[in-house]
């Protein structure tokens, strides 16, 4: 944990605990174990200050800022303890198409696969079925996540209620304050969304994206979508995930496109996600006229 990284509402950076661990260490350990093992209340330390950080060098509008939550060090210890145990299971329950945040996988692998598929589409000859690659960007992906959806996804993958209760206490018991010109405002709570800056958030979002992956795989098994086959003896790909971004592959038949549209609308409805069409891109194979 970075010693001087911005602190949460209590004002104590990690450097304080590292410097005085011989004094506060036992109390910190006992406090964290009481939460992890005995379910003790920890809302008193689960407060976060929201600040804005620029996405670009010289921002000129609010859309060029990203909100981030500053969590307390005590909360981060608890969250990272949960993450360490969760990571052991991710490779077993997260689809292989997800390349980010899963131990043992590398996002560069998905980048190379996507490059090979795009190269295949670029060189697709006339007479073969047309195909496309659709790069989807989710608008405010973390902010729109519906907690019940993520919980149901994790429950369906075999996580116990006791484990889920602990995780979603971390998510739902947060009190936020917006810091404006260095002055924190009134405290408030949210009913959905994952906070940027929480060690748990990237991993919980994997389960949200897993819902889309499950819908795509079901549609493929039912013959509603076909995906793209690279080479005569290659595998058929329907999608690749890069954390909160994804690339979908499919044929240009009207039935396949309608099935994919219905699938995406269903995912938006049940997960709370919203596709950002301004940042989404589509690439057609060379034997397709995009104006048709």
PDB file of N, CA and C in Angstrom, residues 53-56 59-67:
ATOM      1  N   UNK A  53     -10.628  13.753 -10.761  1.00  0.00           N
ATOM      2  CA  UNK A  53      -9.291  13.783 -11.340  1.00  0.00           C
ATOM      3  C   UNK A  53      -9.444  13.924 -12.855  1.00  0.00           C
ATOM      4  N   UNK A  54      -8.572  14.696 -13.505  1.00  0.00           N
ATOM      5  CA  UNK A  54      -8.719  14.944 -14.951  1.00  0.00           C
ATOM      6  C   UNK A  54      -8.352  13.721 -15.783  1.00  0.00           C
ATOM      7  N   UNK A  55      -9.111  13.509 -16.870  1.00  0.00           N
ATOM      8  CA  UNK A  55      -8.800  12.440 -17.811  1.00  0.00           C
ATOM      9  C   UNK A  55      -7.764  12.894 -18.831  1.00  0.00           C
ATOM     10  N   UNK A  56      -7.722  14.216 -19.095  1.00  0.00           N
ATOM     11  CA  UNK A  56      -6.809  14.780 -20.089  1.00  0.00           C
ATOM     12  C   UNK A  56      -5.933  15.824 -19.412  1.00  0.00           C
ATOM     13  N   UNK A  59      -8.300  19.786 -18.980  1.00  0.00           N
ATOM     14  CA  UNK A  59      -9.752  19.570 -19.116  1.00  0.00           C
ATOM     15  C   UNK A  59     -10.512  20.879 -19.272  1.00  0.00           C
ATOM     16  N   UNK A  60     -11.542  20.843 -20.132  1.00  0.00           N
ATOM     17  CA  UNK A  60     -12.342  22.051 -20.380  1.00  0.00           C
ATOM     18  C   UNK A  60     -13.820  21.824 -20.101  1.00  0.00           C
ATOM     19  N   UNK A  61     -14.222  20.598 -19.756  1.00  0.00           N
ATOM     20  CA  UNK A  61     -15.617  20.315 -19.439  1.00  0.00           C
ATOM     21  C   UNK A  61     -15.676  19.235 -18.369  1.00  0.00           C
ATOM     22  N   UNK A  62     -16.856  19.098 -17.748  1.00  0.00           N
ATOM     23  CA  UNK A  62     -17.015  18.128 -16.669  1.00  0.00           C
ATOM     24  C   UNK A  62     -16.845  16.691 -17.155  1.00  0.00           C
ATOM     25  N   UNK A  63     -17.148  16.442 -18.430  1.00  0.00           N
ATOM     26  CA  UNK A  63     -17.019  15.085 -18.959  1.00  0.00           C
ATOM     27  C   UNK A  63     -15.564  14.637 -19.047  1.00  0.00           C
ATOM     28  N   UNK A  64     -14.637  15.584 -18.918  1.00  0.00           N
ATOM     29  CA  UNK A  64     -13.217  15.254 -18.997  1.00  0.00           C
ATOM     30  C   UNK A  64     -12.599  15.011 -17.614  1.00  0.00           C
ATOM     31  N   UNK A  65     -13.468  14.886 -16.612  1.00  0.00           N
ATOM     32  CA  UNK A  65     -13.024  14.529 -15.266  1.00  0.00           C
ATOM     33  C   UNK A  65     -13.589  13.162 -14.893  1.00  0.00           C
ATOM     34  N   UNK A  66     -12.856  12.451 -14.057  1.00  0.00           N
ATOM     35  CA  UNK A  66     -13.310  11.150 -13.571  1.00  0.00           C
ATOM     36  C   UNK A  66     -13.422  11.203 -12.047  1.00  0.00           C
ATOM     37  N   UNK A  67     -14.585  10.818 -11.500  1.00  0.00           N
ATOM     38  CA  UNK A  67     -14.700  10.790 -10.037  1.00  0.00           C
ATOM     39  C   UNK A  67     -13.990   9.575  -9.457  1.00  0.00           C
TER      40      UNK A  67
END
